[in-house]
JSON list of C-alpha atoms in Angstrom, two decimals:
[
{"chain": "A", "resi": 911, "resn": "UNK", "atom": "CA", "xyz": [-94.33, 97.91, 85.78]},
{"chain": "A", "resi": 912, "resn": "UNK", "atom": "CA", "xyz": [-93.79, 94.18, 85.43]},
{"chain": "A", "resi": 913, "resn": "UNK", "atom": "CA", "xyz": [-91.18, 92.57, 87.68]},
{"chain": "A", "resi": 914, "resn": "UNK", "atom": "CA", "xyz": [-91.15, 89.33, 85.67]},
{"chain": "A", "resi": 915, "resn": "UNK", "atom": "CA", "xyz": [-87.96, 89.07, 83.68]},
{"chain": "A", "resi": 916, "resn": "UNK", "atom": "CA", "xyz": [-89.49, 86.96, 80.91]},
{"chain": "A", "resi": 917, "resn": "UNK", "atom": "CA", "xyz": [-92.15, 89.63, 80.26]},
{"chain": "A", "resi": 918, "resn": "UNK", "atom": "CA", "xyz": [-89.52, 92.23, 79.37]},
{"chain": "A", "resi": 919, "resn": "UNK", "atom": "CA", "xyz": [-88.67, 93.14, 75.80]},
{"chain": "A", "resi": 920, "resn": "UNK", "atom": "CA", "xyz": [-85.02, 92.75, 74.83]},
{"chain": "A", "resi": 921, "resn": "UNK", "atom": "CA", "xyz": [-84.26, 96.53, 74.98]},
{"chain": "A", "resi": 922, "resn": "UNK", "atom": "CA", "xyz": [-85.79, 96.64, 78.46]},
{"chain": "A", "resi": 923, "resn": "UNK", "atom": "CA", "xyz": [-83.60, 93.73, 79.63]},
{"chain": "A", "resi": 924, "resn": "UNK", "atom": "CA", "xyz": [-80.58, 95.55, 78.20]},
{"chain": "A", "resi": 925, "resn": "UNK", "atom": "CA", "xyz": [-81.56, 98.64, 80.18]},
{"chain": "A", "resi": 926, "resn": "UNK", "atom": "CA", "xyz": [-81.78, 97.04, 83.63]},
{"chain": "A", "resi": 927, "resn": "UNK", "atom": "CA", "xyz": [-79.72, 98.50, 86.44]},
{"chain": "A", "resi": 928, "resn": "UNK", "atom": "CA", "xyz": [-76.44, 96.92, 87.63]},
{"chain": "A", "resi": 929, "resn": "UNK", "atom": "CA", "xyz": [-78.02, 97.11, 91.10]},
{"chain": "A", "resi": 930, "resn": "UNK", "atom": "CA", "xyz": [-80.94, 94.90, 90.03]},
{"chain": "A", "resi": 931, "resn": "UNK", "atom": "CA", "xyz": [-81.38, 91.48, 91.64]},
{"chain": "A", "resi": 932, "resn": "UNK", "atom": "CA", "xyz": [-82.48, 88.46, 89.59]},
{"chain": "A", "resi": 933, "resn": "UNK", "atom": "CA", "xyz": [-84.33, 85.81, 91.61]},
{"chain": "A", "resi": 934, "resn": "UNK", "atom": "CA", "xyz": [-84.37, 82.25, 90.29]},
{"chain": "A", "resi": 935, "resn": "UNK", "atom": "CA", "xyz": [-86.77, 79.87, 92.08]},
{"chain": "A", "resi": 936, "resn": "UNK", "atom": "CA", "xyz": [-85.25, 76.39, 92.18]},
{"chain": "A", "resi": 937, "resn": "UNK", "atom": "CA", "xyz": [-87.61, 73.54, 92.96]},
{"chain": "A", "resi": 938, "resn": "UNK", "atom": "CA", "xyz": [-87.83, 69.85, 92.18]},
{"chain": "A", "resi": 939, "resn": "UNK", "atom": "CA", "xyz": [-90.20, 67.20, 90.88]},
{"chain": "A", "resi": 940, "resn": "UNK", "atom": "CA", "xyz": [-89.89, 64.29, 93.30]},
{"chain": "A", "resi": 941, "resn": "UNK", "atom": "CA", "xyz": [-91.80, 61.97, 95.56]},
{"chain": "A", "resi": 942, "resn": "UNK", "atom": "CA", "xyz": [-93.17, 63.55, 98.73]},
{"chain": "A", "resi": 943, "resn": "UNK", "atom": "CA", "xyz": [-94.65, 60.53, 100.43]},
{"chain": "A", "resi": 944, "resn": "UNK", "atom": "CA", "xyz": [-98.12, 59.27, 99.51]},
{"chain": "A", "resi": 945, "resn": "UNK", "atom": "CA", "xyz": [-99.89, 62.47, 100.55]},
{"chain": "A", "resi": 946, "resn": "UNK", "atom": "CA", "xyz": [-98.15, 65.39, 98.79]},
{"chain": "A", "resi": 947, "resn": "UNK", "atom": "CA", "xyz": [-97.67, 66.16, 95.08]},
{"chain": "A", "resi": 948, "resn": "UNK", "atom": "CA", "xyz": [-94.43, 65.70, 93.18]},
{"chain": "A", "resi": 949, "resn": "UNK", "atom": "CA", "xyz": [-94.37, 69.47, 92.65]},
{"chain": "A", "resi": 950, "resn": "UNK", "atom": "CA", "xyz": [-94.21, 70.35, 96.36]},
{"chain": "A", "resi": 951, "resn": "UNK", "atom": "CA", "xyz": [-90.75, 71.97, 96.37]},
{"chain": "A", "resi": 952, "resn": "UNK", "atom": "CA", "xyz": [-91.41, 73.78, 93.10]},
{"chain": "A", "resi": 953, "resn": "UNK", "atom": "CA", "xyz": [-94.73, 75.15, 94.38]},
{"chain": "A", "resi": 954, "resn": "UNK", "atom": "CA", "xyz": [-93.19, 76.52, 97.55]},
{"chain": "A", "resi": 955, "resn": "UNK", "atom": "CA", "xyz": [-90.13, 78.07, 95.87]},
{"chain": "A", "resi": 956, "resn": "UNK", "atom": "CA", "xyz": [-92.03, 79.53, 92.91]},
{"chain": "A", "resi": 957, "resn": "UNK", "atom": "CA", "xyz": [-94.89, 80.94, 94.96]},
{"chain": "A", "resi": 958, "resn": "UNK", "atom": "CA", "xyz": [-92.61, 82.45, 97.59]},
{"chain": "A", "resi": 959, "resn": "UNK", "atom": "CA", "xyz": [-90.35, 84.01, 94.97]},
{"chain": "A", "resi": 960, "resn": "UNK", "atom": "CA", "xyz": [-93.34, 85.50, 93.16]},
{"chain": "A", "resi": 961, "resn": "UNK", "atom": "CA", "xyz": [-94.90, 86.89, 96.32]},
{"chain": "A", "resi": 962, "resn": "UNK", "atom": "CA", "xyz": [-91.59, 88.27, 97.58]},
{"chain": "A", "resi": 963, "resn": "UNK", "atom": "CA", "xyz": [-90.90, 89.98, 94.24]},
{"chain": "A", "resi": 964, "resn": "UNK", "atom": "CA", "xyz": [-94.43, 91.38, 94.15]},
{"chain": "A", "resi": 965, "resn": "UNK", "atom": "CA", "xyz": [-94.11, 92.72, 97.70]},
{"chain": "A", "resi": 966, "resn": "UNK", "atom": "CA", "xyz": [-90.51, 93.97, 97.68]},
{"chain": "A", "resi": 967, "resn": "UNK", "atom": "CA", "xyz": [-89.60, 94.24, 94.01]},
{"chain": "A", "resi": 968, "resn": "UNK", "atom": "CA", "xyz": [-89.88, 97.99, 93.66]},
{"chain": "A", "resi": 969, "resn": "UNK", "atom": "CA", "xyz": [-87.96, 98.71, 96.87]},
{"chain": "A", "resi": 970, "resn": "UNK", "atom": "CA", "xyz": [-85.13, 96.26, 96.10]},
{"chain": "A", "resi": 971, "resn": "UNK", "atom": "CA", "xyz": [-85.19, 96.26, 92.27]},
{"chain": "A", "resi": 972, "resn": "UNK", "atom": "CA", "xyz": [-86.02, 92.55, 92.09]},
{"chain": "A", "resi": 973, "resn": "UNK", "atom": "CA", "xyz": [-86.65, 90.60, 88.90]},
{"chain": "A", "resi": 974, "resn": "UNK", "atom": "CA", "xyz": [-88.29, 87.17, 88.89]},
{"chain": "A", "resi": 975, "resn": "UNK", "atom": "CA", "xyz": [-86.78, 84.60, 86.53]},
{"chain": "A", "resi": 976, "resn": "UNK", "atom": "CA", "xyz": [-88.83, 81.60, 85.35]},
{"chain": "A", "resi": 977, "resn": "UNK", "atom": "CA", "xyz": [-88.53, 78.74, 87.85]},
{"chain": "A", "resi": 978, "resn": "UNK", "atom": "CA", "xyz": [-86.24, 75.76, 87.40]},
{"chain": "A", "resi": 979, "resn": "UNK", "atom": "CA", "xyz": [-88.29, 72.62, 88.03]},
{"chain": "A", "resi": 980, "resn": "UNK", "atom": "CA", "xyz": [-85.93, 69.71, 87.28]},
{"chain": "A", "resi": 981, "resn": "UNK", "atom": "CA", "xyz": [-82.97, 69.57, 89.64]},
{"chain": "A", "resi": 982, "resn": "UNK", "atom": "CA", "xyz": [-80.84, 67.18, 91.70]},
{"chain": "A", "resi": 983, "resn": "UNK", "atom": "CA", "xyz": [-83.31, 64.78, 93.33]},
{"chain": "A", "resi": 984, "resn": "UNK", "atom": "CA", "xyz": [-81.49, 61.47, 93.03]},
{"chain": "A", "resi": 985, "resn": "UNK", "atom": "CA", "xyz": [-82.02, 60.69, 96.72]},
{"chain": "A", "resi": 986, "resn": "UNK", "atom": "CA", "xyz": [-85.57, 59.97, 95.55]},
{"chain": "A", "resi": 987, "resn": "UNK", "atom": "CA", "xyz": [-84.61, 58.16, 92.33]},
{"chain": "A", "resi": 988, "resn": "UNK", "atom": "CA", "xyz": [-86.12, 54.93, 93.66]},
{"chain": "A", "resi": 989, "resn": "UNK", "atom": "CA", "xyz": [-89.63, 56.40, 93.42]},
{"chain": "A", "resi": 990, "resn": "UNK", "atom": "CA", "xyz": [-91.69, 56.55, 90.21]},
{"chain": "A", "resi": 991, "resn": "UNK", "atom": "CA", "xyz": [-92.48, 60.15, 89.36]},
{"chain": "A", "resi": 992, "resn": "UNK", "atom": "CA", "xyz": [-89.18, 61.62, 90.53]},
{"chain": "A", "resi": 993, "resn": "UNK", "atom": "CA", "xyz": [-87.55, 63.60, 87.70]},
{"chain": "A", "resi": 994, "resn": "UNK", "atom": "CA", "xyz": [-83.93, 64.46, 88.33]},
{"chain": "A", "resi": 995, "resn": "UNK", "atom": "CA", "xyz": [-80.79, 65.82, 86.70]},
{"chain": "A", "resi": 996, "resn": "UNK", "atom": "CA", "xyz": [-77.28, 64.66, 87.46]},
{"chain": "A", "resi": 997, "resn": "UNK", "atom": "CA", "xyz": [-75.00, 67.03, 89.34]},
{"chain": "A", "resi": 998, "resn": "UNK", "atom": "CA", "xyz": [-72.95, 67.51, 86.17]},
{"chain": "A", "resi": 999, "resn": "UNK", "atom": "CA", "xyz": [-76.02, 68.41, 84.11]},
{"chain": "A", "resi": 1000, "resn": "UNK", "atom": "CA", "xyz": [-77.48, 70.77, 86.69]},
{"chain": "A", "resi": 1001, "resn": "UNK", "atom": "CA", "xyz": [-74.17, 72.56, 87.20]},
{"chain": "A", "resi": 1002, "resn": "UNK", "atom": "CA", "xyz": [-73.97, 73.05, 83.43]},
{"chain": "A", "resi": 1003, "resn": "UNK", "atom": "CA", "xyz": [-77.56, 74.35, 83.26]},
{"chain": "A", "resi": 1004, "resn": "UNK", "atom": "CA", "xyz": [-76.94, 76.83, 86.07]},
{"chain": "A", "resi": 1005, "resn": "UNK", "atom": "CA", "xyz": [-73.73, 78.03, 84.44]},
{"chain": "A", "resi": 1006, "resn": "UNK", "atom": "CA", "xyz": [-75.48, 78.48, 81.10]},
{"chain": "A", "resi": 1007, "resn": "UNK", "atom": "CA", "xyz": [-78.29, 80.49, 82.67]},
{"chain": "A", "resi": 1008, "resn": "UNK", "atom": "CA", "xyz": [-75.81, 82.67, 84.55]},
{"chain": "A", "resi": 1009, "resn": "UNK", "atom": "CA", "xyz": [-73.81, 83.24, 81.36]},
{"chain": "A", "resi": 1010, "resn": "UNK", "atom": "CA", "xyz": [-76.97, 84.49, 79.67]},
{"chain": "A", "resi": 1011, "resn": "UNK", "atom": "CA", "xyz": [-77.94, 86.73, 82.57]},
{"chain": "A", "resi": 1012, "resn": "UNK", "atom": "CA", "xyz": [-74.45, 88.22, 82.53]},
{"chain": "A", "resi": 1013, "resn": "UNK", "atom": "CA", "xyz": [-75.14, 89.64, 79.05]},
{"chain": "A", "resi": 1014, "resn": "UNK", "atom": "CA", "xyz": [-77.53, 92.07, 80.78]},
{"chain": "A", "resi": 1015, "resn": "UNK", "atom": "CA", "xyz": [-76.40, 94.76, 83.24]},
{"chain": "A", "resi": 1016, "resn": "UNK", "atom": "CA", "xyz": [-77.76, 92.66, 86.17]},
{"chain": "A", "resi": 1017, "resn": "UNK", "atom": "CA", "xyz": [-74.98, 91.65, 88.55]},
{"chain": "A", "resi": 1018, "resn": "UNK", "atom": "CA", "xyz": [-76.81, 89.88, 91.38]},
{"chain": "A", "resi": 1019, "resn": "UNK", "atom": "CA", "xyz": [-78.31, 86.39, 91.05]},
{"chain": "A", "resi": 1020, "resn": "UNK", "atom": "CA", "xyz": [-80.27, 84.71, 93.85]},
{"chain": "A", "resi": 1021, "resn": "UNK", "atom": "CA", "xyz": [-81.14, 81.04, 93.93]},
{"chain": "A", "resi": 1022, "resn": "UNK", "atom": "CA", "xyz": [-84.30, 80.71, 96.04]},
{"chain": "A", "resi": 1023, "resn": "UNK", "atom": "CA", "xyz": [-84.05, 77.00, 96.69]},
{"chain": "A", "resi": 1024, "resn": "UNK", "atom": "CA", "xyz": [-87.04, 74.91, 97.73]},
{"chain": "A", "resi": 1025, "resn": "UNK", "atom": "CA", "xyz": [-85.27, 71.52, 97.74]},
{"chain": "A", "resi": 1026, "resn": "UNK", "atom": "CA", "xyz": [-82.63, 70.68, 100.34]},
{"chain": "A", "resi": 1027, "resn": "UNK", "atom": "CA", "xyz": [-80.97, 68.18, 98.03]},
{"chain": "A", "resi": 1028, "resn": "UNK", "atom": "CA", "xyz": [-79.86, 71.07, 95.82]},
{"chain": "A", "resi": 1029, "resn": "UNK", "atom": "CA", "xyz": [-78.16, 73.09, 98.54]},
{"chain": "A", "resi": 1030, "resn": "UNK", "atom": "CA", "xyz": [-74.58, 71.79, 98.35]},
{"chain": "A", "resi": 1031, "resn": "UNK", "atom": "CA", "xyz": [-74.61, 71.88, 94.57]},
{"chain": "A", "resi": 1032, "resn": "UNK", "atom": "CA", "xyz": [-75.98, 75.43, 94.51]},
{"chain": "A", "resi": 1033, "resn": "UNK", "atom": "CA", "xyz": [-73.14, 76.53, 96.79]},
{"chain": "A", "resi": 1034, "resn": "UNK", "atom": "CA", "xyz": [-70.63, 75.05, 94.33]},
{"chain": "A", "resi": 1035, "resn": "UNK", "atom": "CA", "xyz": [-72.44, 76.65, 91.39]},
{"chain": "A", "resi": 1036, "resn": "UNK", "atom": "CA", "xyz": [-72.51, 80.01, 93.14]},
{"chain": "A", "resi": 1037, "resn": "UNK", "atom": "CA", "xyz": [-68.76, 80.16, 93.51]},
{"chain": "A", "resi": 1038, "resn": "UNK", "atom": "CA", "xyz": [-68.10, 78.88, 89.99]},
{"chain": "A", "resi": 1039, "resn": "UNK", "atom": "CA", "xyz": [-70.53, 81.45, 88.55]},
{"chain": "A", "resi": 1040, "resn": "UNK", "atom": "CA", "xyz": [-68.92, 84.20, 90.61]},
{"chain": "A", "resi": 1041, "resn": "UNK", "atom": "CA", "xyz": [-65.55, 83.33, 89.11]},
{"chain": "A", "resi": 1042, "resn": "UNK", "atom": "CA", "xyz": [-66.65, 82.64, 85.54]},
{"chain": "A", "resi": 1043, "resn": "UNK", "atom": "CA", "xyz": [-69.21, 85.37, 84.96]},
{"chain": "A", "resi": 1044, "resn": "UNK", "atom": "CA", "xyz": [-68.59, 88.05, 87.60]},
{"chain": "A", "resi": 1045, "resn": "UNK", "atom": "CA", "xyz": [-72.06, 87.83, 89.11]},
{"chain": "A", "resi": 1046, "resn": "UNK", "atom": "CA", "xyz": [-72.63, 88.19, 92.83]},
{"chain": "A", "resi": 1047, "resn": "UNK", "atom": "CA", "xyz": [-74.41, 84.97, 93.76]},
{"chain": "A", "resi": 1048, "resn": "UNK", "atom": "CA", "xyz": [-76.58, 84.03, 96.73]},
{"chain": "A", "resi": 1049, "resn": "UNK", "atom": "CA", "xyz": [-78.42, 80.92, 97.95]},
{"chain": "A", "resi": 1050, "resn": "UNK", "atom": "CA", "xyz": [-81.48, 81.29, 100.17]},
{"chain": "A", "resi": 1051, "resn": "UNK", "atom": "CA", "xyz": [-84.25, 78.96, 101.31]},
{"chain": "A", "resi": 1052, "resn": "UNK", "atom": "CA", "xyz": [-87.91, 79.46, 102.23]},
{"chain": "A", "resi": 1053, "resn": "UNK", "atom": "CA", "xyz": [-86.71, 78.36, 105.69]},
{"chain": "A", "resi": 1054, "resn": "UNK", "atom": "CA", "xyz": [-83.50, 76.66, 106.77]},
{"chain": "A", "resi": 1055, "resn": "UNK", "atom": "CA", "xyz": [-83.97, 72.87, 106.43]},
{"chain": "A", "resi": 1056, "resn": "UNK", "atom": "CA", "xyz": [-83.49, 70.73, 109.53]},
{"chain": "A", "resi": 1057, "resn": "UNK", "atom": "CA", "xyz": [-80.72, 68.76, 107.83]},
{"chain": "A", "resi": 1058, "resn": "UNK", "atom": "CA", "xyz": [-78.87, 72.07, 107.31]},
{"chain": "A", "resi": 1059, "resn": "UNK", "atom": "CA", "xyz": [-79.04, 73.09, 110.95]},
{"chain": "A", "resi": 1060, "resn": "UNK", "atom": "CA", "xyz": [-82.59, 74.43, 111.01]},
{"chain": "A", "resi": 1061, "resn": "UNK", "atom": "CA", "xyz": [-85.24, 73.38, 113.48]},
{"chain": "A", "resi": 1062, "resn": "UNK", "atom": "CA", "xyz": [-87.97, 70.76, 113.30]},
{"chain": "A", "resi": 1063, "resn": "UNK", "atom": "CA", "xyz": [-90.87, 70.26, 115.72]},
{"chain": "A", "resi": 1064, "resn": "UNK", "atom": "CA", "xyz": [-89.97, 68.19, 118.78]},
{"chain": "A", "resi": 1065, "resn": "UNK", "atom": "CA", "xyz": [-92.44, 65.49, 117.79]},
{"chain": "A", "resi": 1066, "resn": "UNK", "atom": "CA", "xyz": [-90.29, 64.80, 114.73]},
{"chain": "A", "resi": 1067, "resn": "UNK", "atom": "CA", "xyz": [-87.10, 64.45, 116.84]},
{"chain": "A", "resi": 1068, "resn": "UNK", "atom": "CA", "xyz": [-85.32, 66.99, 114.64]},
{"chain": "A", "resi": 1069, "resn": "UNK", "atom": "CA", "xyz": [-85.91, 64.81, 111.57]},
{"chain": "A", "resi": 1070, "resn": "UNK", "atom": "CA", "xyz": [-88.80, 66.53, 109.87]},
{"chain": "A", "resi": 1071, "resn": "UNK", "atom": "CA", "xyz": [-86.93, 67.07, 106.62]},
{"chain": "A", "resi": 1072, "resn": "UNK", "atom": "CA", "xyz": [-89.31, 65.73, 103.98]},
{"chain": "A", "resi": 1073, "resn": "UNK", "atom": "CA", "xyz": [-93.12, 65.83, 103.73]},
{"chain": "A", "resi": 1074, "resn": "UNK", "atom": "CA", "xyz": [-93.50, 66.30, 107.50]},
{"chain": "A", "resi": 1075, "resn": "UNK", "atom": "CA", "xyz": [-95.75, 68.61, 109.47]},
{"chain": "A", "resi": 1076, "resn": "UNK", "atom": "CA", "xyz": [-94.38, 71.92, 108.22]},
{"chain": "A", "resi": 1077, "resn": "UNK", "atom": "CA", "xyz": [-94.13, 71.05, 104.54]},
{"chain": "A", "resi": 1078, "resn": "UNK", "atom": "CA", "xyz": [-97.57, 69.44, 104.59]},
{"chain": "A", "resi": 1079, "resn": "UNK", "atom": "CA", "xyz": [-99.02, 72.48, 106.37]},
{"chain": "A", "resi": 1080, "resn": "UNK", "atom": "CA", "xyz": [-97.53, 74.76, 103.74]},
{"chain": "A", "resi": 1081, "resn": "UNK", "atom": "CA", "xyz": [-99.20, 72.78, 100.97]},
{"chain": "A", "resi": 1082, "resn": "UNK", "atom": "CA", "xyz": [-102.51, 72.82, 102.85]},
{"chain": "A", "resi": 1083, "resn": "UNK", "atom": "CA", "xyz": [-102.20, 76.61, 102.75]},
{"chain": "A", "resi": 1084, "resn": "UNK", "atom": "CA", "xyz": [-100.94, 76.97, 99.17]},
{"chain": "A", "resi": 1085, "resn": "UNK", "atom": "CA", "xyz": [-102.66, 74.12, 97.30]},
{"chain": "A", "resi": 1086, "resn": "UNK", "atom": "CA", "xyz": [-105.04, 72.14, 99.54]},
{"chain": "A", "resi": 1087, "resn": "UNK", "atom": "CA", "xyz": [-106.55, 70.53, 96.44]},
{"chain": "A", "resi": 1088, "resn": "UNK", "atom": "CA", "xyz": [-103.30, 68.59, 95.92]},
{"chain": "A", "resi": 1089, "resn": "UNK", "atom": "CA", "xyz": [-103.00, 67.21, 99.47]},
{"chain": "A", "resi": 1090, "resn": "UNK", "atom": "CA", "xyz": [-104.32, 63.83, 100.65]},
{"chain": "A", "resi": 1091, "resn": "UNK", "atom": "CA", "xyz": [-103.83, 64.24, 104.38]},
{"chain": "A", "resi": 1092, "resn": "UNK", "atom": "CA", "xyz": [-105.72, 60.99, 104.99]},
{"chain": "A", "resi": 1093, "resn": "UNK", "atom": "CA", "xyz": [-102.79, 59.14, 103.37]},
{"chain": "A", "resi": 1094, "resn": "UNK", "atom": "CA", "xyz": [-100.10, 60.80, 105.49]},
{"chain": "A", "resi": 1095, "resn": "UNK", "atom": "CA", "xyz": [-98.58, 58.71, 108.27]},
{"chain": "A", "resi": 1096, "resn": "UNK", "atom": "CA", "xyz": [-95.86, 59.34, 110.83]},
{"chain": "A", "resi": 1097, "resn": "UNK", "atom": "CA", "xyz": [-92.57, 58.17, 109.31]},
{"chain": "A", "resi": 1098, "resn": "UNK", "atom": "CA", "xyz": [-89.82, 59.39, 111.63]},
{"chain": "A", "resi": 1099, "resn": "UNK", "atom": "CA", "xyz": [-86.62, 57.28, 111.61]},
{"chain": "A", "resi": 1100, "resn": "UNK", "atom": "CA", "xyz": [-86.48, 57.14, 115.41]},
{"chain": "A", "resi": 1101, "resn": "UNK", "atom": "CA", "xyz": [-83.52, 54.75, 115.32]},
{"chain": "A", "resi": 1102, "resn": "UNK", "atom": "CA", "xyz": [-81.33, 57.74, 114.41]},
{"chain": "A", "resi": 1103, "resn": "UNK", "atom": "CA", "xyz": [-82.20, 59.66, 117.59]},
{"chain": "A", "resi": 1104, "resn": "UNK", "atom": "CA", "xyz": [-79.47, 57.86, 119.55]},
{"chain": "A", "resi": 1105, "resn": "UNK", "atom": "CA", "xyz": [-76.77, 59.52, 117.44]},
{"chain": "A", "resi": 1106, "resn": "UNK", "atom": "CA", "xyz": [-75.55, 62.86, 118.75]},
{"chain": "A", "resi": 1107, "resn": "UNK", "atom": "CA", "xyz": [-73.15, 63.78, 115.96]},
{"chain": "A", "resi": 1108, "resn": "UNK", "atom": "CA", "xyz": [-74.06, 61.69, 112.91]},
{"chain": "A", "resi": 1109, "resn": "UNK", "atom": "CA", "xyz": [-77.55, 63.04, 112.29]},
{"chain": "A", "resi": 1110, "resn": "UNK", "atom": "CA", "xyz": [-79.52, 65.47, 110.16]},
{"chain": "A", "resi": 1111, "resn": "UNK", "atom": "CA", "xyz": [-77.96, 68.87, 110.80]},
{"chain": "A", "resi": 1112, "resn": "UNK", "atom": "CA", "xyz": [-75.32, 67.30, 113.07]},
{"chain": "A", "resi": 1113, "resn": "UNK", "atom": "CA", "xyz": [-71.57, 67.78, 113.22]},
{"chain": "A", "resi": 1114, "resn": "UNK", "atom": "CA", "xyz": [-71.13, 64.79, 110.88]},
{"chain": "A", "resi": 1115, "resn": "UNK", "atom": "CA", "xyz": [-73.24, 64.60, 107.73]},
{"chain": "A", "resi": 1116, "resn": "UNK", "atom": "CA", "xyz": [-73.95, 61.40, 105.84]},
{"chain": "A", "resi": 1117, "resn": "UNK", "atom": "CA", "xyz": [-75.01, 60.43, 102.37]},
{"chain": "A", "resi": 1118, "resn": "UNK", "atom": "CA", "xyz": [-78.56, 59.13, 102.35]},
{"chain": "A", "resi": 1119, "resn": "UNK", "atom": "CA", "xyz": [-81.39, 58.06, 100.10]},
{"chain": "A", "resi": 1120, "resn": "UNK", "atom": "CA", "xyz": [-84.98, 58.59, 101.15]},
{"chain": "A", "resi": 1121, "resn": "UNK", "atom": "CA", "xyz": [-85.69, 54.85, 101.13]},
{"chain": "A", "resi": 1122, "resn": "UNK", "atom": "CA", "xyz": [-82.82, 54.15, 103.58]},
{"chain": "A", "resi": 1123, "resn": "UNK", "atom": "CA", "xyz": [-85.00, 54.59, 106.64]},
{"chain": "A", "resi": 1124, "resn": "UNK", "atom": "CA", "xyz": [-87.75, 52.04, 106.17]},
{"chain": "A", "resi": 1125, "resn": "UNK", "atom": "CA", "xyz": [-90.43, 54.70, 105.63]},
{"chain": "A", "resi": 1126, "resn": "UNK", "atom": "CA", "xyz": [-92.86, 55.39, 102.79]},
{"chain": "A", "resi": 1127, "resn": "UNK", "atom": "CA", "xyz": [-90.65, 58.22, 101.53]},
{"chain": "A", "resi": 1128, "resn": "UNK", "atom": "CA", "xyz": [-91.85, 60.63, 104.20]},
{"chain": "A", "resi": 1129, "resn": "UNK", "atom": "CA", "xyz": [-89.23, 61.68, 106.75]},
{"chain": "A", "resi": 1130, "resn": "UNK", "atom": "CA", "xyz": [-91.29, 63.43, 109.39]},
{"chain": "A", "resi": 1131, "resn": "UNK", "atom": "CA", "xyz": [-94.82, 63.42, 110.79]},
{"chain": "A", "resi": 1132, "resn": "UNK", "atom": "CA", "xyz": [-97.50, 65.05, 108.63]},
{"chain": "A", "resi": 1133, "resn": "UNK", "atom": "CA", "xyz": [-100.42, 63.89, 110.76]},
{"chain": "A", "resi": 1134, "resn": "UNK", "atom": "CA", "xyz": [-100.73, 67.13, 112.74]},
{"chain": "A", "resi": 1135, "resn": "UNK", "atom": "CA", "xyz": [-100.52, 69.42, 109.71]},
{"chain": "A", "resi": 1136, "resn": "UNK", "atom": "CA", "xyz": [-103.11, 72.19, 109.33]},
{"chain": "A", "resi": 1137, "resn": "UNK", "atom": "CA", "xyz": [-103.75, 74.98, 106.86]},
{"chain": "A", "resi": 1138, "resn": "UNK", "atom": "CA", "xyz": [-103.64, 77.47, 109.73]},
{"chain": "A", "resi": 1139, "resn": "UNK", "atom": "CA", "xyz": [-100.13, 76.38, 110.62]},
{"chain": "A", "resi": 1140, "resn": "UNK", "atom": "CA", "xyz": [-99.18, 76.63, 106.97]},
{"chain": "A", "resi": 1141, "resn": "UNK", "atom": "CA", "xyz": [-100.53, 80.17, 106.74]},
{"chain": "A", "resi": 1142, "resn": "UNK", "atom": "CA", "xyz": [-98.44, 81.27, 109.72]},
{"chain": "A", "resi": 1143, "resn": "UNK", "atom": "CA", "xyz": [-95.34, 79.59, 108.33]},
{"chain": "A", "resi": 1144, "resn": "UNK", "atom": "CA", "xyz": [-95.81, 81.08, 104.89]},
{"chain": "A", "resi": 1145, "resn": "UNK", "atom": "CA", "xyz": [-96.45, 84.61, 106.09]},
{"chain": "A", "resi": 1146, "resn": "UNK", "atom": "CA", "xyz": [-93.23, 84.42, 108.14]},
{"chain": "A", "resi": 1147, "resn": "UNK", "atom": "CA", "xyz": [-91.38, 83.13, 105.07]},
{"chain": "A", "resi": 1148, "resn": "UNK", "atom": "CA", "xyz": [-92.48, 86.12, 102.99]},
{"chain": "A", "resi": 1149, "resn": "UNK", "atom": "CA", "xyz": [-91.29, 88.54, 105.66]},
{"chain": "A", "resi": 1150, "resn": "UNK", "atom": "CA", "xyz": [-87.96, 86.73, 106.03]},
{"chain": "A", "resi": 1151, "resn": "UNK", "atom": "CA", "xyz": [-87.50, 86.59, 102.26]},
{"chain": "A", "resi": 1152, "resn": "UNK", "atom": "CA", "xyz": [-88.05, 90.33, 102.06]},
{"chain": "A", "resi": 1153, "resn": "UNK", "atom": "CA", "xyz": [-85.45, 90.93, 104.75]},
{"chain": "A", "resi": 1154, "resn": "UNK", "atom": "CA", "xyz": [-82.95, 88.65, 103.00]},
{"chain": "A", "resi": 1155, "resn": "UNK", "atom": "CA", "xyz": [-83.51, 90.22, 99.60]},
{"chain": "A", "resi": 1156, "resn": "UNK", "atom": "CA", "xyz": [-83.15, 93.73, 101.03]},
{"chain": "A", "resi": 1157, "resn": "UNK", "atom": "CA", "xyz": [-79.72, 92.78, 102.39]},
{"chain": "A", "resi": 1158, "resn": "UNK", "atom": "CA", "xyz": [-78.77, 91.07, 99.13]},
{"chain": "A", "resi": 1159, "resn": "UNK", "atom": "CA", "xyz": [-79.68, 94.22, 97.20]},
{"chain": "A", "resi": 1160, "resn": "UNK", "atom": "CA", "xyz": [-77.13, 96.28, 99.14]},
{"chain": "A", "resi": 1161, "resn": "UNK", "atom": "CA", "xyz": [-74.53, 93.59, 99.81]},
{"chain": "A", "resi": 1162, "resn": "UNK", "atom": "CA", "xyz": [-70.92, 94.33, 98.92]},
{"chain": "A", "resi": 1163, "resn": "UNK", "atom": "CA", "xyz": [-68.19, 92.45, 100.84]},
{"chain": "A", "resi": 1164, "resn": "UNK", "atom": "CA", "xyz": [-65.83, 95.40, 100.34]},
{"chain": "A", "resi": 1165, "resn": "UNK", "atom": "CA", "xyz": [-68.24, 98.01, 101.69]},
{"chain": "A", "resi": 1166, "resn": "UNK", "atom": "CA", "xyz": [-69.95, 98.76, 105.02]},
{"chain": "A", "resi": 1167, "resn": "UNK", "atom": "CA", "xyz": [-73.01, 100.44, 103.48]}
]
């Protein structure tokens, strides 16, 4: 049985279970330094969502929605190739998609977000959709970004948030044909390391653009990236995604089940 929502016929979509979970991969098309493709975030989110649905779809009643490629990437607007929507437009798009999903019996919608710049907006959209359309909404990431409180290798001083060692390693695993590792250079904004509170993932957040730091658009150190590291990272992501989706499938804030 297909687990791809777009492959269903209309009567099949109308017959889905209220316990079903729709998974929407949310990526971006944006600069990722000189060494990674514009599609990096989309590739990671779409591939992980597909593999998680393939692996856990029957157990958790998961349904994969077509990925959303164009999102809120205006921190990279300075770079040719970046394609971005305004916050107003993206919120409207997400609301429209949720409104359409709500015409089916499905009552759980997951945003699997591959681009950290979308995170705050997706949280706003999730609550608005919950109120407007009655869907239970969730935001998850392939891994928690360093600027959201996640970890980054020590060599990147906690600032490996964009096109650094982990993201480059993932692409070497998923699509090595699109990576030019020879063009990757260490671009860590070390001047920020003296700040304890105003920092990526710190107690005080700050508005930033990716050309604020005097780098080539990379914020991290891709030079040590390997496909082997990417394989380990990706396999862990699939396992974690399965665990998250299993909890989402049974989540009810009013119940202890």
